[in-house]
mmCIF file of C-alpha atoms and ligand atoms in Angstrom:
data_model
loop_
_atom_site.group_PDB
_atom_site.id
_atom_site.type_symbol
_atom_site.label_atom_id
_atom_site.label_comp_id
_atom_site.label_asym_id
_atom_site.label_seq_id
_atom_site.Cartn_x
_atom_site.Cartn_y
_atom_site.Cartn_z
ATOM 1 C CA MET A 1483 -18.712 -12.790 78.207
ATOM 2 C CA SER A 1484 -19.142 -11.054 74.897
ATOM 3 C CA GLN A 1485 -18.635 -12.594 71.101
ATOM 4 C CA SER A 1486 -14.979 -12.722 69.390
ATOM 5 C CA VAL A 1487 -14.476 -9.891 66.651
ATOM 6 C CA MET A 1488 -13.974 -13.404 64.314
ATOM 7 C CA GLN A 1489 -17.348 -14.308 65.907
ATOM 8 C CA PHE A 1490 -19.060 -11.731 64.786
ATOM 9 C CA PHE A 1491 -18.056 -11.210 61.757
ATOM 10 C CA GLU A 1492 -19.283 -14.886 61.248
ATOM 11 C CA ASN A 1493 -22.636 -13.918 62.610
ATOM 12 C CA LEU A 1494 -22.514 -10.774 60.337
ATOM 13 C CA TRP A 1495 -22.117 -13.351 57.329
ATOM 14 C CA GLN A 1496 -23.930 -16.134 57.856
ATOM 15 C CA ASP A 1497 -27.066 -13.269 57.931
ATOM 16 C CA TYR A 1498 -26.193 -11.687 55.024
ATOM 17 C CA ILE A 1499 -25.656 -14.654 52.966
ATOM 18 C CA GLN A 1500 -29.225 -15.875 53.866
ATOM 19 C CA LEU A 1501 -30.701 -12.477 52.247
ATOM 20 C CA THR A 1502 -28.125 -12.719 49.332
ATOM 21 C CA PRO A 1503 -27.244 -16.065 47.900
ATOM 22 C CA SER A 1504 -25.560 -15.197 45.496
ATOM 23 C CA ALA A 1505 -22.990 -13.528 47.216
ATOM 24 C CA ALA A 1506 -21.802 -17.169 47.917
ATOM 25 C CA LYS A 1507 -21.509 -17.712 44.601
ATOM 26 C CA VAL A 1508 -19.119 -14.546 44.008
ATOM 27 C CA HIS A 1509 -16.997 -16.600 46.589
ATOM 28 C CA GLU A 1510 -17.091 -19.610 44.555
ATOM 29 C CA VAL A 1511 -16.981 -17.222 40.492
ATOM 30 C CA LEU A 1512 -13.780 -15.269 41.952
ATOM 31 C CA GLY A 1513 -12.047 -17.428 44.929
ATOM 32 C CA LYS A 1514 -12.095 -21.232 43.618
ATOM 33 C CA GLY A 1515 -12.789 -22.743 46.828
ATOM 34 C CA ARG A 1516 -9.563 -19.928 48.940
ATOM 35 C CA ASP A 1517 -10.942 -17.689 51.221
ATOM 36 C CA ILE A 1518 -12.037 -13.719 50.083
ATOM 37 C CA ILE A 1519 -10.366 -11.406 52.028
ATOM 38 C CA ASN A 1520 -12.499 -8.176 52.126
ATOM 39 C CA ASP A 1521 -11.871 -4.641 51.752
ATOM 40 C CA HIS A 1522 -15.490 -3.444 53.451
ATOM 41 C CA VAL A 1523 -18.456 -4.153 54.885
ATOM 42 C CA ALA A 1524 -21.778 -1.515 55.009
ATOM 43 C CA PHE A 1525 -24.408 -0.319 57.067
ATOM 44 C CA ARG A 1526 -27.331 1.712 57.034
ATOM 45 C CA THR A 1527 -29.693 3.158 59.082
ATOM 46 C CA PHE A 1528 -32.027 6.207 59.695
ATOM 47 C CA ASN A 1529 -30.218 8.926 61.896
ATOM 48 C CA ILE A 1530 -32.880 9.081 64.520
ATOM 49 C CA ALA A 1531 -32.216 7.841 68.426
ATOM 50 C CA PRO A 1532 -31.469 5.308 69.690
ATOM 51 C CA VAL A 1533 -30.475 4.231 65.785
ATOM 52 C CA GLY A 1534 -28.654 7.521 64.360
ATOM 53 C CA LEU A 1535 -24.957 6.543 63.198
ATOM 54 C CA GLU A 1536 -23.242 6.703 66.667
ATOM 55 C CA ALA A 1537 -24.886 3.667 67.271
ATOM 56 C CA LEU A 1538 -24.329 1.282 64.922
ATOM 57 C CA ALA A 1539 -20.437 2.424 65.915
ATOM 58 C CA ALA A 1540 -20.186 1.888 68.976
ATOM 59 C CA HIS A 1541 -19.729 -1.259 68.649
ATOM 60 C CA PHE A 1542 -17.472 -1.146 66.254
ATOM 61 C CA ILE A 1543 -15.405 0.836 68.105
ATOM 62 C CA ALA A 1544 -15.746 -1.731 71.217
ATOM 63 C CA MET A 1545 -14.415 -3.623 68.492
ATOM 64 C CA GLY A 1546 -10.926 -1.362 68.623
ATOM 65 C CA TYR A 1547 -11.632 0.376 65.097
ATOM 66 C CA GLU A 1548 -11.427 4.248 64.731
ATOM 67 C CA ALA A 1549 -13.426 6.461 62.432
ATOM 68 C CA LYS A 1550 -11.283 8.099 59.829
ATOM 69 C CA GLY A 1551 -13.625 9.384 57.146
ATOM 70 C CA ASP A 1552 -16.842 11.327 56.707
ATOM 71 C CA TYR A 1553 -18.720 11.832 53.575
ATOM 72 C CA VAL A 1554 -21.401 14.012 52.557
ATOM 73 C CA PHE A 1555 -24.052 12.979 50.009
ATOM 74 C CA GLU A 1556 -26.261 15.828 49.216
ATOM 75 C CA GLU A 1557 -29.037 15.293 46.640
ATOM 76 C CA LYS A 1558 -29.650 11.131 49.060
ATOM 77 C CA ARG A 1559 -29.366 13.746 52.346
ATOM 78 C CA LEU A 1560 -27.020 10.854 53.354
ATOM 79 C CA VAL A 1561 -24.215 11.265 55.483
ATOM 80 C CA ALA A 1562 -21.153 8.860 55.927
ATOM 81 C CA LYS A 1563 -18.381 7.444 58.275
ATOM 82 C CA HIS A 1564 -16.499 4.910 57.699
ATOM 83 C CA TYR A 1565 -13.706 2.765 60.587
ATOM 84 C CA GLU A 1566 -10.517 1.447 60.569
ATOM 85 C CA HIS A 1567 -8.782 -1.423 62.443
ATOM 86 C CA SER A 1568 -4.880 -1.114 63.375
ATOM 87 C CA ASP A 1569 -5.165 -5.298 62.337
ATOM 88 C CA PRO A 1570 -5.179 -4.974 58.442
ATOM 89 C CA ARG A 1571 -6.836 -8.467 57.807
ATOM 90 C CA LEU A 1572 -10.463 -6.778 59.671
ATOM 91 C CA PRO A 1573 -12.207 -5.421 56.660
ATOM 92 C CA LYS A 1574 -12.623 -1.418 57.066
ATOM 93 C CA ILE A 1575 -16.468 -0.674 58.197
ATOM 94 C CA PHE A 1576 -18.743 2.317 55.869
ATOM 95 C CA ILE A 1577 -21.829 3.372 58.282
ATOM 96 C CA SER A 1578 -24.592 5.794 56.763
ATOM 97 C CA GLU A 1579 -26.984 7.398 57.412
ATOM 98 C CA LEU A 1580 -30.749 9.164 56.449
ATOM 99 C CA LEU A 1581 -31.155 12.184 57.492
ATOM 100 C CA VAL A 1582 -34.692 11.754 58.162
ATOM 101 C CA GLU A 1583 -35.959 15.480 59.065
ATOM 102 C CA SER A 1584 -34.670 16.863 55.282
ATOM 103 C CA PHE A 1585 -37.519 14.238 53.811
ATOM 104 C CA SER A 1586 -41.880 15.119 53.593
ATOM 105 C CA PRO A 1587 -43.749 14.879 57.180
ATOM 106 C CA GLU A 1588 -45.376 11.781 56.045
ATOM 107 C CA LEU A 1589 -41.863 9.928 54.924
ATOM 108 C CA GLN A 1590 -40.867 11.226 58.769
ATOM 109 C CA ARG A 1591 -43.743 10.213 60.433
ATOM 110 C CA ILE A 1592 -43.379 6.929 58.898
ATOM 111 C CA VAL A 1593 -40.018 6.260 60.168
ATOM 112 C CA LYS A 1594 -40.294 8.052 62.920
ATOM 113 C CA ASN A 1595 -43.625 5.078 63.575
ATOM 114 C CA LEU A 1596 -40.645 2.120 62.882
ATOM 115 C CA VAL A 1597 -37.756 3.381 64.831
ATOM 116 C CA ASP A 1598 -40.244 3.631 68.209
ATOM 117 C CA GLN A 1599 -40.807 -0.082 67.717
ATOM 118 C CA VAL A 1600 -37.118 -0.608 68.288
ATOM 119 C CA PRO A 1601 -36.209 -1.344 72.516
ATOM 120 C CA ALA A 1602 -33.185 0.516 72.868
ATOM 121 C CA SER A 1603 -31.888 -3.161 74.724
ATOM 122 C CA ALA A 1604 -31.785 -4.276 71.093
ATOM 123 C CA VAL A 1605 -29.089 -1.311 69.998
ATOM 124 C CA THR A 1606 -26.651 -2.225 72.378
ATOM 125 C CA ALA A 1607 -27.050 -6.162 72.387
ATOM 126 C CA GLU A 1608 -24.390 -7.599 70.574
ATOM 127 C CA ASP A 1609 -26.529 -9.717 67.458
ATOM 128 C CA PHE A 1610 -27.690 -6.182 66.671
ATOM 129 C CA LEU A 1611 -25.355 -5.213 63.799
ATOM 130 C CA TYR A 1612 -27.230 -8.418 62.428
ATOM 131 C CA SER A 1613 -30.939 -8.373 63.866
ATOM 132 C CA GLY A 1614 -32.838 -6.952 60.994
ATOM 133 C CA ALA A 1615 -35.910 -5.705 61.700
ATOM 134 C CA HIS A 1616 -37.505 -4.330 64.906
ATOM 135 C CA TRP A 1617 -40.932 -3.873 63.534
ATOM 136 C CA GLN A 1618 -43.728 -4.173 61.315
ATOM 137 C CA ILE A 1619 -44.391 -2.596 57.799
ATOM 138 C CA SER A 1620 -46.750 -2.670 55.769
ATOM 139 C CA SER A 1621 -46.721 -2.325 52.121
ATOM 140 C CA THR A 1622 -48.142 0.610 51.349
ATOM 141 C CA ASP A 1623 -45.942 2.285 53.643
ATOM 142 C CA TYR A 1624 -42.288 0.297 51.387
ATOM 143 C CA GLU A 1625 -43.992 1.810 48.475
ATOM 144 C CA ARG A 1626 -44.539 5.477 49.597
ATOM 145 C CA LEU A 1627 -40.938 5.554 51.369
ATOM 146 C CA LEU A 1628 -39.395 4.082 47.988
ATOM 147 C CA GLU A 1629 -41.467 7.239 46.006
ATOM 148 C CA GLU A 1630 -39.092 9.414 47.894
ATOM 149 C CA SER A 1631 -35.753 6.987 49.283
ATOM 150 C CA GLU A 1632 -34.814 4.016 47.867
ATOM 151 C CA TYR A 1633 -32.674 4.134 50.922
ATOM 152 C CA ALA A 1634 -35.639 4.883 53.169
ATOM 153 C CA ALA A 1635 -37.650 1.759 52.212
ATOM 154 C CA TRP A 1636 -34.254 -0.429 52.413
ATOM 155 C CA MET A 1637 -34.168 0.506 55.902
ATOM 156 C CA ALA A 1638 -37.348 -0.022 56.629
ATOM 157 C CA ALA A 1639 -37.395 -3.981 54.714
ATOM 158 C CA PHE A 1640 -34.341 -5.114 56.238
ATOM 159 C CA GLY A 1641 -33.276 -2.671 59.056
ATOM 160 C CA PHE A 1642 -30.044 -3.262 61.009
ATOM 161 C CA ARG A 1643 -26.860 -5.866 59.010
ATOM 162 C CA ALA A 1644 -24.303 -5.917 56.584
ATOM 163 C CA ASN A 1645 -25.913 -3.874 52.996
ATOM 164 C CA HIS A 1646 -23.218 -5.379 51.277
ATOM 165 C CA PHE A 1647 -19.941 -7.263 51.696
ATOM 166 C CA THR A 1648 -16.759 -5.935 49.210
ATOM 167 C CA VAL A 1649 -14.264 -8.121 48.192
ATOM 168 C CA ASN A 1650 -10.537 -6.397 47.884
ATOM 169 C CA VAL A 1651 -9.646 -6.935 44.719
ATOM 170 C CA ASN A 1652 -5.656 -5.972 45.472
ATOM 171 C CA GLU A 1653 -5.394 -9.386 47.530
ATOM 172 C CA LEU A 1654 -7.129 -11.128 44.518
ATOM 173 C CA PRO A 1655 -4.685 -13.980 43.773
ATOM 174 C CA ASP A 1656 -5.398 -14.760 39.284
ATOM 175 C CA TYR A 1657 -6.527 -11.189 38.531
ATOM 176 C CA ASP A 1658 -4.903 -7.792 38.189
ATOM 177 C CA SER A 1659 -7.369 -5.622 37.199
ATOM 178 C CA LEU A 1660 -11.116 -4.720 38.352
ATOM 179 C CA GLU A 1661 -12.819 -4.472 34.097
ATOM 180 C CA GLN A 1662 -10.674 -9.090 34.577
ATOM 181 C CA VAL A 1663 -12.743 -8.390 37.371
ATOM 182 C CA ASN A 1664 -15.868 -7.408 35.951
ATOM 183 C CA GLN A 1665 -15.437 -10.073 32.868
ATOM 184 C CA THR A 1666 -15.696 -13.198 34.990
ATOM 185 C CA LEU A 1667 -18.359 -11.744 37.141
ATOM 186 C CA LYS A 1668 -20.585 -11.336 33.891
ATOM 187 C CA ASN A 1669 -19.711 -14.640 31.850
ATOM 188 C CA ALA A 1670 -21.064 -16.026 35.693
ATOM 189 C CA GLY A 1671 -24.080 -14.490 34.972
ATOM 190 C CA PHE A 1672 -24.199 -11.485 37.329
ATOM 191 C CA GLN A 1673 -25.645 -8.530 36.455
ATOM 192 C CA LEU A 1674 -23.597 -5.581 37.507
ATOM 193 C CA ASN A 1675 -24.132 -1.794 38.997
ATOM 194 C CA THR A 1676 -23.560 0.464 35.122
ATOM 195 C CA SER A 1677 -24.788 3.152 36.894
ATOM 196 C CA GLY A 1678 -21.559 5.646 37.013
ATOM 197 C CA GLY A 1679 -20.613 3.349 34.345
ATOM 198 C CA GLU A 1680 -19.265 -0.066 35.396
ATOM 199 C CA ILE A 1681 -16.577 0.857 37.090
ATOM 200 C CA LYS A 1682 -17.077 4.229 39.283
ATOM 201 C CA GLY A 1683 -13.522 6.022 40.290
ATOM 202 C CA SER A 1684 -10.695 5.814 38.616
ATOM 203 C CA SER A 1685 -6.562 5.601 39.635
ATOM 204 C CA ASP A 1686 -6.756 9.193 40.026
ATOM 205 C CA VAL A 1687 -8.674 9.191 43.260
ATOM 206 C CA PHE A 1688 -7.109 6.090 44.077
ATOM 207 C CA LEU A 1689 -10.394 4.055 44.641
ATOM 208 C CA GLU A 1690 -12.010 1.850 41.973
ATOM 209 C CA GLN A 1691 -15.110 0.155 43.072
ATOM 210 C CA SER A 1692 -17.887 -2.335 41.022
ATOM 211 C CA SER A 1693 -20.675 -4.208 42.532
ATOM 212 C CA THR A 1694 -23.559 -6.324 41.624
ATOM 213 C CA LEU A 1695 -26.847 -5.462 41.612
ATOM 214 C CA ALA A 1696 -28.812 -6.806 44.762
ATOM 215 C CA ASP A 1697 -30.426 -9.832 45.228
ATOM 216 C CA HIS A 1698 -34.518 -10.159 45.405
ATOM 217 C CA THR A 1699 -36.282 -12.119 47.855
ATOM 218 C CA ALA A 1700 -39.124 -12.186 50.031
ATOM 219 C CA VAL A 1701 -39.819 -9.799 52.284
ATOM 220 C CA ARG A 1702 -42.949 -10.613 54.630
ATOM 221 C CA PHE A 1703 -44.469 -7.091 55.693
ATOM 222 C CA SER A 1704 -47.696 -6.937 58.021
ATOM 223 C CA ASP A 1705 -50.516 -7.119 54.603
ATOM 224 C CA MET A 1706 -48.663 -9.158 52.228
ATOM 225 C CA GLU A 1707 -45.835 -10.799 50.999
ATOM 226 C CA LYS A 1708 -43.928 -9.387 48.069
ATOM 227 C CA VAL A 1709 -40.065 -9.948 46.222
ATOM 228 C CA ILE A 1710 -37.628 -6.572 45.753
ATOM 229 C CA PRO A 1711 -33.952 -6.291 45.917
ATOM 230 C CA SER A 1712 -32.331 -7.026 49.197
ATOM 231 C CA CYS A 1713 -28.261 -7.069 49.421
ATOM 232 C CA PHE A 1714 -25.335 -6.636 46.932
ATOM 233 C CA TYR A 1715 -21.698 -8.096 46.451
ATOM 234 C CA GLU A 1716 -18.718 -4.914 45.844
ATOM 235 C CA PHE A 1717 -15.720 -5.028 44.628
ATOM 236 C CA ALA A 1718 -11.991 -2.406 45.487
ATOM 237 C CA LYS A 1719 -9.203 -2.086 44.469
ATOM 238 C CA ARG A 1720 -7.107 0.908 45.921
ATOM 239 C CA TYR A 1721 -4.182 2.655 44.688
ATOM 240 C CA GLU A 1722 -1.134 3.743 46.156
ATOM 241 C CA ILE A 1723 -1.002 7.432 47.662
ATOM 242 C CA ALA A 1724 2.703 6.791 48.462
ATOM 243 C CA PRO A 1725 4.951 3.736 48.217
ATOM 244 C CA ASN A 1726 3.327 0.708 49.815
ATOM 245 C CA GLN A 1727 0.438 2.895 51.470
ATOM 246 C CA LEU A 1728 -2.136 2.289 49.345
ATOM 247 C CA TYR A 1729 -5.596 4.284 50.588
ATOM 248 C CA THR A 1730 -7.804 3.572 53.059
ATOM 249 C CA GLY A 1731 -10.188 6.347 52.325
ATOM 250 C CA PHE A 1732 -13.833 5.733 50.337
ATOM 251 C CA VAL A 1733 -14.365 9.055 47.604
ATOM 252 C CA ALA A 1734 -18.268 10.260 47.461
ATOM 253 C CA ALA A 1735 -19.114 10.686 44.157
ATOM 254 C CA SER A 1736 -18.587 7.278 43.651
ATOM 255 C CA ALA A 1737 -20.479 6.304 46.285
ATOM 256 C CA ASP A 1738 -23.286 7.582 45.899
ATOM 257 C CA LYS A 1739 -23.211 5.526 42.680
ATOM 258 C CA ILE A 1740 -23.157 2.014 44.335
ATOM 259 C CA PHE A 1741 -26.744 3.066 46.294
ATOM 260 C CA GLU A 1742 -27.922 2.635 44.044
ATOM 261 C CA SER A 1743 -27.238 -0.758 43.850
ATOM 262 C CA THR A 1744 -30.356 -2.037 45.741
ATOM 263 C CA ASN A 1745 -32.387 -0.006 43.005
ATOM 264 C CA ALA A 1746 -35.814 -1.697 41.905
ATOM 265 C CA LYS A 1747 -34.644 -0.168 38.237
HETATM 266 C C1 OOG B 1227 -22.845 2.471 50.610
HETATM 267 C C2 OOG B 1227 -22.772 2.731 49.869
HETATM 268 C C3 OOG B 1227 -21.081 3.230 49.576
HETATM 269 C C4 OOG B 1227 -18.831 2.271 48.967
HETATM 270 O O1 OOG B 1227 -17.842 1.777 49.101
HETATM 271 O O2 OOG B 1227 -18.464 3.775 48.140
HETATM 272 C C5 OOG B 1227 -20.205 2.280 49.450
HETATM 273 C C6 OOG B 1227 -24.752 1.656 51.024
HETATM 274 O O3 OOG B 1227 -25.386 1.563 49.935
HETATM 275 O O4 OOG B 1227 -25.620 1.947 51.952
HETATM 276 O O5 OOG B 1227 -20.457 1.477 50.158
HETATM 277 NI NI1 NI B 1228 -19.108 -0.495 50.232
#
């Protein structure tokens, strides 16, 4: 018997806050004990079978989600899709995949070696989206990936799990603007991602976004332990595209900067 959608998101959240202790603190600071509604959850992967974007999406399609938007990130050599559920209480899902073939032969070799270690049965298992890394990687290979793609390095270290949850600022009592949310977070000691400015997007593109810089966590590589950036929290405020109809898509130019929330510097 498969787990309920509620149980799935609870398991996903528990895995995420283990790597991202500041997420629980974000909820305390912004929610003051009340429930926080999430706008979306984001996942990353490599475009290599059996772990391509569609293999991750299949889990959400099975829960009743539908594919909506397509996005291309030329410089980062990524593509992404977003998914929505007819139940408005369920978060949107943003899944990206790295176009591995467009990188150096060495990066391709390292990444293919990781993906080769993933059993096909793990990908369809109900815990796949919070199952982490199914491989061993050395810190030197991690550093090698980092030279070409921060995204590839993050995937190699952390594998399959939520990269970030996103507070739905429209549903947040006490806050009218994303500026106010950011100020509260900074007053509480959080560091925000300033790439592209603290607020990415505007009412002109119907979406404003900001994010914390990723927490740091100790990862056990095959040769040594290293403290590296893990996951972050995002904040999104949506604007109406028609009366009583909020924009539900993403904005590639803003997303391009949100990806950088897991950069080491
Ligand atoms: C995804 C970055 C894009 C958004 O909301 O635009 C994104 C990532 O960092 O994996 O989440
Ligand atoms: Ni996001």
